[in-house]
Coordinates of C-alpha atoms and ligand atoms in Angstrom, one line a residue:
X203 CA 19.8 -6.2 23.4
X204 CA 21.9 -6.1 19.9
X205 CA 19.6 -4.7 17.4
X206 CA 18.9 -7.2 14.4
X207 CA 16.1 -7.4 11.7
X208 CA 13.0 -9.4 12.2
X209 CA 11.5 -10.6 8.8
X210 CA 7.8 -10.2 10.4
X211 CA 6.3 -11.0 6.6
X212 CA 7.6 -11.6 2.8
X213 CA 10.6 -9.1 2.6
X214 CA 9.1 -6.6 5.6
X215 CA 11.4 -6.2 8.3
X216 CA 11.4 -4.6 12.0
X217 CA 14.9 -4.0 13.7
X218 CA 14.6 -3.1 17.6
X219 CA 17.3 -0.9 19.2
X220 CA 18.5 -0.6 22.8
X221 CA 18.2 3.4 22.6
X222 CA 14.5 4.5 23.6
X223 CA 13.5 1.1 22.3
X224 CA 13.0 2.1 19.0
X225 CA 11.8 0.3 16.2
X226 CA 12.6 0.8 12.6
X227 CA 11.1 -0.8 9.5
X228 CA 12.2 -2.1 5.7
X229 CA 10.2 -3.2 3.2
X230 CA 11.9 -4.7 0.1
X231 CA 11.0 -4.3 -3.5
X232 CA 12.1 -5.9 -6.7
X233 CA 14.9 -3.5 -7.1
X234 CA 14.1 -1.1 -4.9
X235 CA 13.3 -0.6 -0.7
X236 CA 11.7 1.2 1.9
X237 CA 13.2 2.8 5.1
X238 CA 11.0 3.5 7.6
X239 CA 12.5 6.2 10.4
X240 CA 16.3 6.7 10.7
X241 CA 17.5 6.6 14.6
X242 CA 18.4 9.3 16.4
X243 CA 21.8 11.2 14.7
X244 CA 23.8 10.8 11.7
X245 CA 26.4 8.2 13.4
X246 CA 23.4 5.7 14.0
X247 CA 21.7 6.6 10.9
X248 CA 25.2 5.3 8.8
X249 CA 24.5 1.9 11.3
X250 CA 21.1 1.4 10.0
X251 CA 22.0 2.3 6.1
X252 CA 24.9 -0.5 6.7
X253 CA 22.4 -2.6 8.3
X254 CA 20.1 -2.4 5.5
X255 CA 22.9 -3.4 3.3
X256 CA 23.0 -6.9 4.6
X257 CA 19.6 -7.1 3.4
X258 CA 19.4 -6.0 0.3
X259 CA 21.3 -4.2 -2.3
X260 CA 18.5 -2.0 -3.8
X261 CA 17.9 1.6 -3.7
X262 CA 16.0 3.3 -1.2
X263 CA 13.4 5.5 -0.2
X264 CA 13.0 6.6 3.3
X265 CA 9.7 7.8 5.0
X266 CA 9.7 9.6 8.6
X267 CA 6.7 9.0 11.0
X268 CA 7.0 12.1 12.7
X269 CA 9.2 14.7 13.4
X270 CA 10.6 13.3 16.3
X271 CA 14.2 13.3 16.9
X272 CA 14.7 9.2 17.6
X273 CA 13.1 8.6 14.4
X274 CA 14.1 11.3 11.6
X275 CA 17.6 12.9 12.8
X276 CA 19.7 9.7 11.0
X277 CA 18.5 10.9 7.8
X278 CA 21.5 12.3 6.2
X279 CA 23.3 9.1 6.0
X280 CA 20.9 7.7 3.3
X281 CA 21.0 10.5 1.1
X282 CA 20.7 11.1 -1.7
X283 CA 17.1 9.4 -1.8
X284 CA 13.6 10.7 -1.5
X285 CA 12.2 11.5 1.9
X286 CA 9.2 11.1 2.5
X287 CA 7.2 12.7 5.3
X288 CA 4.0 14.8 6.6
X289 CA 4.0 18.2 5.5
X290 CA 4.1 19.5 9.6
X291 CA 7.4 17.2 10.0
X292 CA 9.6 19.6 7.3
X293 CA 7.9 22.3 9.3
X294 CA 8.8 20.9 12.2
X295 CA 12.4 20.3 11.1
X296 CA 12.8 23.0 9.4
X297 CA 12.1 25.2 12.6
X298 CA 14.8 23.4 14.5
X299 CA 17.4 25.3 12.1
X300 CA 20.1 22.9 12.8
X301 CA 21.7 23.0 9.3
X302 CA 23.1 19.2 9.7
X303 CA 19.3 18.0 9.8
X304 CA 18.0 16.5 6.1
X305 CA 14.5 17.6 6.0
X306 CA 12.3 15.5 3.8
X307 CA 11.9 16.6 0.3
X308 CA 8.4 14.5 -0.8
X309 CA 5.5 15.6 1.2
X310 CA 2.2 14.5 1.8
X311 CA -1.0 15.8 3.6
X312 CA -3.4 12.9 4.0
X313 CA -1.9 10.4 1.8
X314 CA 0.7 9.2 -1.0
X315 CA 0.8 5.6 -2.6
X316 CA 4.0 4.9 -3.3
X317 CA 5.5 1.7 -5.3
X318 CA 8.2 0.1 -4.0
X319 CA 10.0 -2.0 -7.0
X320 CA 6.6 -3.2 -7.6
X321 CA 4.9 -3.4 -4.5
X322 CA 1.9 -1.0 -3.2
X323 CA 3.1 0.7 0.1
X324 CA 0.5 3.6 1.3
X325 CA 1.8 6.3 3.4
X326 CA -1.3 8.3 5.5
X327 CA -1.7 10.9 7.9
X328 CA -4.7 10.5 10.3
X329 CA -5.0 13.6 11.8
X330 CA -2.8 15.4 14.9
X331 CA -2.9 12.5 17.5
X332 CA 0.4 12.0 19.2
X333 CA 2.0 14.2 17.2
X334 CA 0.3 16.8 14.3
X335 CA 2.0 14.2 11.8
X336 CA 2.1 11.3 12.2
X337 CA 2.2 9.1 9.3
X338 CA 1.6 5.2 9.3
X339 CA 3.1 2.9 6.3
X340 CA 0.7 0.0 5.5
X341 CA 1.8 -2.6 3.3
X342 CA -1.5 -4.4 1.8
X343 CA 0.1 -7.2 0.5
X344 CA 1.2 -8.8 3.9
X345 CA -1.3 -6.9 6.2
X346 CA 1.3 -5.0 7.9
X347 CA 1.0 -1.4 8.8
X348 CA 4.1 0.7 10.6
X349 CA 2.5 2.9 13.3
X350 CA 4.9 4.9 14.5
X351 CA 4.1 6.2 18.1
X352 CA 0.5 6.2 17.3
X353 CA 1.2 2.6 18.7
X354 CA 3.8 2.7 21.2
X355 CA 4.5 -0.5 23.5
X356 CA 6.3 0.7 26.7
X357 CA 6.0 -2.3 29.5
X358 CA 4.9 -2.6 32.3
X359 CA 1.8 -1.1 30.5
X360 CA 1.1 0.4 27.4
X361 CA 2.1 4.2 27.2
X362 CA 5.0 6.3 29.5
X363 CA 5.1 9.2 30.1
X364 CA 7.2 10.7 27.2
X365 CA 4.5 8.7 25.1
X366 CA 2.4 12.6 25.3
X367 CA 4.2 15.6 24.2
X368 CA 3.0 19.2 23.9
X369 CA 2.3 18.4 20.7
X370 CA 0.5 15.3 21.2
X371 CA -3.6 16.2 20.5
X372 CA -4.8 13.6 23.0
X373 CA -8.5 13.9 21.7
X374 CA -7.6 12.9 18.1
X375 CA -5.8 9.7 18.7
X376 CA -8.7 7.3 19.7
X377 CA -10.2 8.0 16.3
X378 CA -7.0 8.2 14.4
X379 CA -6.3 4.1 15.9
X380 CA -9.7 3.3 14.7
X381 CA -9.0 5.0 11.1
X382 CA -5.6 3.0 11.8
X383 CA -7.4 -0.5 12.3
X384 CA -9.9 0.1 9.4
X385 CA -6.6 -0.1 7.1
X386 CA -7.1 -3.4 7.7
X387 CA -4.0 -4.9 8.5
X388 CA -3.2 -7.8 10.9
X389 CA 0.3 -7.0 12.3
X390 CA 0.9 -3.6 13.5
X391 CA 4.5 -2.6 14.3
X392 CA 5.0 0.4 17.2
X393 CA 7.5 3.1 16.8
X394 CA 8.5 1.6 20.6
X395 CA 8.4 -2.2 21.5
X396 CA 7.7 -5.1 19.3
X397 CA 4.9 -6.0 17.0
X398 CA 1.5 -6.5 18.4
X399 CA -2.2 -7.4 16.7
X400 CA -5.4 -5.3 16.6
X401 CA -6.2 -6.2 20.3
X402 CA -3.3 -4.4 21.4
X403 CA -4.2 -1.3 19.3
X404 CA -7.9 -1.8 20.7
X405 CA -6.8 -1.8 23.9
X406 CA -4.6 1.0 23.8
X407 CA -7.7 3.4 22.0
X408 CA -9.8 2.6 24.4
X409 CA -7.0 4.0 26.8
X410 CA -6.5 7.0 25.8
X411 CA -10.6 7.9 25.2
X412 CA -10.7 7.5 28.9
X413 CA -8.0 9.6 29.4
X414 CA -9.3 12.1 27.1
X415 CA -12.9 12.1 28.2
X416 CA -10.8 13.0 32.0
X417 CA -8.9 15.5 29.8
X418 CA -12.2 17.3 29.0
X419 CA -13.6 16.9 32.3
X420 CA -11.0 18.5 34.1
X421 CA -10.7 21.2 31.3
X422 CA -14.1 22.0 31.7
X423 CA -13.9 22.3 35.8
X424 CA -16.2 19.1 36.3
X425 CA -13.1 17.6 37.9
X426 CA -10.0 18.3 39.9
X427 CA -6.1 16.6 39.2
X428 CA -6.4 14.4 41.7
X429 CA -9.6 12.6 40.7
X430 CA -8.5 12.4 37.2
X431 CA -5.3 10.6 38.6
X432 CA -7.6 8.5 40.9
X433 CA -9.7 7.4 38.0
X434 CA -7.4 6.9 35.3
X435 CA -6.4 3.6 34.0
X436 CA -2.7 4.8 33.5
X437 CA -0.3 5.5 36.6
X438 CA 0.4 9.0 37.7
X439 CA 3.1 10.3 35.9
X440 CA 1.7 9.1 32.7
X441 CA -1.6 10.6 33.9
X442 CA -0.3 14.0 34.6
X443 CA 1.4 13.6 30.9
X444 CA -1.2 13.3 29.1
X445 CA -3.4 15.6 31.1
X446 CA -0.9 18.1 31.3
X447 CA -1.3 18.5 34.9
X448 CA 2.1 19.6 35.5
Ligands
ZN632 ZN1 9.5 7.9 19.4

């Protein structure tokens, strides 16, 4: 697979890559754009910032949607440029203390509207889910909304195993993919996989409720590993993730 953009709506754009599967974003202004994650290391963060050139000539902004090291270790190849992330990413980052990583310098808590040459993008947290922050970018004026790995397409089925992460707070993401799909929008791009509609996201919340309400059952004793596994709708290795069943 050779990465290349997808114009998915008026001057919003998804570009897939081979690594991990990830999916990036752009969303272009009048005179300015949006980056949205920035690969994995500086060397394929320059490849996206060239990529975006072919697309537009307009400044840009970029916004991480989590901490995660696929989607926010590019990130000194666009600077100088406002970063935007959640306050718990710079923490995050920061932590690492690798002095090559650019840690975002525009943080937000729940929320931050930001204008993009002219056009409305919102940038909002929904609470620790499958990471403590996560941060989706809707775009009202198409009905597009950027999940990140709050949406994650990883065939055969919808989650893998590296989908849940020790600091993935498994109760909190069935409500933060309804607060998600009360944004509203119609096309919801993954930080994983191509685009998908509402009954994906749907689907996939009422996925991981049944694997939390097994969470809680086996947390509070009501339940052993094995049943959980037996009864979950997820195969065993992705079971075992998100349970933490070792
Ligand atoms: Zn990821």
């Amino acid at each position: 697979m050779t990465a290349r953009w997808d114009e998915l709506a008026d001057g919003v754009f998804a570009r897939r890559y081979p690594e991990w599967d990830l999916t990036v974003g752009l969303v272009v202004g009048d005179g300015a754009c949006l980056v949205i994650d920035t690969r994995a290391n500086a060397a394929e963060g320059a490849e996206l910032a060239r990529a975006v050139r072919e697309v537009t000539p307009h400044p840009w902004t970029v916004v991480l949607t989590h901490d995660h090291f696929d989607h926010s270790f590019g990130v000194s190849a666009f600077l100088p440029c406002e970063v935007w992330a959640h306050e718990n990413c710079h923490r995050e980052l920061a932590a690492r203390g690798n002095p090559e990583l650019a840690l975002p310098d525009r943080l937000l808590t729940d929320r931050a509207e930001l204008d993009i040459g002219g056009r409305r993008v919102d940038l909002v947290h929904l609470g620790p889910a499958h990471s403590d922050n996560d941060v989706v970018v809707h775009v009202p004026d198409v009905s597009v909304v950027f999940a990140g790995d709050l949406v994650e397409v990883a065939p055969p089925g919808s989650f893998s195993a590296e989908s849940f992460g020790t600091d993935t707070t498994l109760s909190g993401w069935p409500g933060a993919l309804d607060d998600l799909l009360a944004l509203g929008a119609e096309v919801v791009i993954p930080g994983h996989g191509a685009p998908v509609d509402r009954g994906f996201v749907m689907a996939q919340k009422d996925i991981l409720h049944h694997l939390s309400t097994l969470d809680s059952s086996v947390r509070a004793g009501e339940m052993d590993a094995a049943a959980a596994i037996a009864a979950s709708p997820v195969a065993e290795d992705v079971t075992r993730a998100a349970l933490r069943l070792g």
